C-alpha atoms as a printed R data frame, in Angstrom:
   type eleno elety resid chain resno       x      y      z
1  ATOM     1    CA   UNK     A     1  -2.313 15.654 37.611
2  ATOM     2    CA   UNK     A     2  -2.973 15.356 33.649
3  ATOM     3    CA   UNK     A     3  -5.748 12.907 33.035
4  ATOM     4    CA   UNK     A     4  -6.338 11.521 29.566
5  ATOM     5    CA   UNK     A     5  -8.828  9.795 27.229
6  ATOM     6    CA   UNK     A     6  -8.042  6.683 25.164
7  ATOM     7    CA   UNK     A     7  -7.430  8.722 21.844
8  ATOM     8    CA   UNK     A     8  -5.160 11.427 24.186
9  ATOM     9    CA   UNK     A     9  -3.658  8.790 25.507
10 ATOM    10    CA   UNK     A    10  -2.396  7.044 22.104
11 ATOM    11    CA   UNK     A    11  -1.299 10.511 20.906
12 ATOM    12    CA   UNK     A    12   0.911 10.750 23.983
13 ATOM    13    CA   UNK     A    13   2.921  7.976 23.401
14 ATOM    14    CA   UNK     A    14   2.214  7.489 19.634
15 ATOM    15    CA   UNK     A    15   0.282  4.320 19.589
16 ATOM    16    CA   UNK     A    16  -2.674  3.635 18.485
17 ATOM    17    CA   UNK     A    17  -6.201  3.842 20.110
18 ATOM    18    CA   UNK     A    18  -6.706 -0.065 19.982
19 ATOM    19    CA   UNK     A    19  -3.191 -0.595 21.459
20 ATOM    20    CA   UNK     A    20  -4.314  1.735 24.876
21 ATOM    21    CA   UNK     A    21  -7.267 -0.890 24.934
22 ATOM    22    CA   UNK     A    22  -5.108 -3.875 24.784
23 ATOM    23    CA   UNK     A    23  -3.216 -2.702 27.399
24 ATOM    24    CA   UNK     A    24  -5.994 -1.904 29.777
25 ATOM    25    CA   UNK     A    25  -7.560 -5.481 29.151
26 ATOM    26    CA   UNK     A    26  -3.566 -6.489 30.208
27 ATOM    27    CA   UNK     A    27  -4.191 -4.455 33.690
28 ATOM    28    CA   UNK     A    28  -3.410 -0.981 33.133
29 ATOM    29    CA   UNK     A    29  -5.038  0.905 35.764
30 ATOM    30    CA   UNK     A    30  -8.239  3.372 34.369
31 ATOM    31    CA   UNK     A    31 -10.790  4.993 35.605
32 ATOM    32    CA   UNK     A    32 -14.071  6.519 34.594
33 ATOM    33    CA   UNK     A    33 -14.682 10.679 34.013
34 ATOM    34    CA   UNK     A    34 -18.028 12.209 34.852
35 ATOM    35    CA   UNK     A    35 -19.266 11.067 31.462
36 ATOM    36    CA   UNK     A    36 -18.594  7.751 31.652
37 ATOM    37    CA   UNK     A    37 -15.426  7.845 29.797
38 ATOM    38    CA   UNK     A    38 -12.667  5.823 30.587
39 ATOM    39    CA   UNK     A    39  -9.519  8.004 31.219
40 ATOM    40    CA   UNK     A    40  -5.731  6.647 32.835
41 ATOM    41    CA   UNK     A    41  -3.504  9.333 34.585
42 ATOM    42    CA   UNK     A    42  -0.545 10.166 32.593
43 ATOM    43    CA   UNK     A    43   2.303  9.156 34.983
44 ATOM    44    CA   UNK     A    44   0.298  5.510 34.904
45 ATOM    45    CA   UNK     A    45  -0.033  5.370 31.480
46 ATOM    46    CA   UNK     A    46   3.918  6.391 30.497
47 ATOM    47    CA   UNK     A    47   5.202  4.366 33.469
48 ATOM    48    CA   UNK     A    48   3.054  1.161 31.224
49 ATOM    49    CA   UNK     A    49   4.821  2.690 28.606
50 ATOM    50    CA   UNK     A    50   8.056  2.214 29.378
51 ATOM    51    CA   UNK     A    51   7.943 -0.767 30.991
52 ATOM    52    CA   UNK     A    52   6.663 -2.385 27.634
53 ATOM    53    CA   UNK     A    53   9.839 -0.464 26.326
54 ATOM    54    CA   UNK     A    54  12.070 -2.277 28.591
55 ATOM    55    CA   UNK     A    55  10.716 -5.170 27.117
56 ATOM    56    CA   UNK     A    56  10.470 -5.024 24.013
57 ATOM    57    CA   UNK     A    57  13.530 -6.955 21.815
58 ATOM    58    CA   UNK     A    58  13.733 -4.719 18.677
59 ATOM    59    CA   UNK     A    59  13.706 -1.262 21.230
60 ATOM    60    CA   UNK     A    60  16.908 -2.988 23.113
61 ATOM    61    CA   UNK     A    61  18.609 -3.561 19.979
62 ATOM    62    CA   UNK     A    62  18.171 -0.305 18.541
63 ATOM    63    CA   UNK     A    63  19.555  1.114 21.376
64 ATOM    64    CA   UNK     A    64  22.432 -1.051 21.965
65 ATOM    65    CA   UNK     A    65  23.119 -0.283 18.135
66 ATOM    66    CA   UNK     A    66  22.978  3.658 19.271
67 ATOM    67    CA   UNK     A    67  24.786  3.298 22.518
68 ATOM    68    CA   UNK     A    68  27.305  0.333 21.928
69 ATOM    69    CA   UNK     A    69  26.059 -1.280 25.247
70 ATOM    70    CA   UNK     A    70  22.856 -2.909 27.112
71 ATOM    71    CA   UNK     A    71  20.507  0.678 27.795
72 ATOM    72    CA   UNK     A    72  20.221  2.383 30.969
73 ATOM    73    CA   UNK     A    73  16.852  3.581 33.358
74 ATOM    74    CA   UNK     A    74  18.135  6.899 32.369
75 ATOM    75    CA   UNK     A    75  18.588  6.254 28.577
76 ATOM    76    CA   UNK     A    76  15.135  5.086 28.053
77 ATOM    77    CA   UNK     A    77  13.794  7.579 30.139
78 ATOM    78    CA   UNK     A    78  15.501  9.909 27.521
79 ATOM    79    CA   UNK     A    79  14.483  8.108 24.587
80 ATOM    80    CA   UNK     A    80  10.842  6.452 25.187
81 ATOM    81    CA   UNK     A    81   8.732  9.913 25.562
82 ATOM    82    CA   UNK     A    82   8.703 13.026 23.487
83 ATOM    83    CA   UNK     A    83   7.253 16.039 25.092
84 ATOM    84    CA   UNK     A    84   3.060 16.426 23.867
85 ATOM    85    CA   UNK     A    85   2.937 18.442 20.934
86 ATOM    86    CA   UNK     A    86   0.888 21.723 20.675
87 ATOM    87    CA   UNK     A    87  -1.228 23.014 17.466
88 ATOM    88    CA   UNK     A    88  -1.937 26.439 17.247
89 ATOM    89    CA   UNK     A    89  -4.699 26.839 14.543
């Protein structure tokens, strides 16, 4: 279970910070760490994700205009999350 902080958060589904905190005032389910921070579990927060996807207007039409067709589960499965990014410094 991957656990992350508001700024991890926004990095993981390449939003911003401010947008995680709108969407916990909208309900999204958070918790607090043992200092205090507030942190959502990452099958939560990209299940939120997507389900703003699937509602979103301008995502449908961009991938109707890819597909040709209204998208599938699988499609924005495919298309909504890229896999987290490592830096090696």
């Amino acid at each position: 279970m991957t656990w992350f902080t508001y700024r991890e958060a926004a990095a993981r589904v390449h939003r911003s910070t401010r947008t995680i905190k709108r969407w916990r005032r909208d309900g999204l389910p958070m918790t607090f760490d043992k200092t205090g921070r507030r942190i959502v579990e990452e099958r939560t927060l990209l299940t939120e994700y997507r389900r703003r996807l699937a509602a979103d207007p301008v995502h449908q039409q961009r991938i109707r205009s890819m597909t040709g067709d209204t998208p599938s589960d699988e499609l924005l499965d495919q298309l909504s999350v890229s896999p987290p990014t490592v830096s090696v410094e």
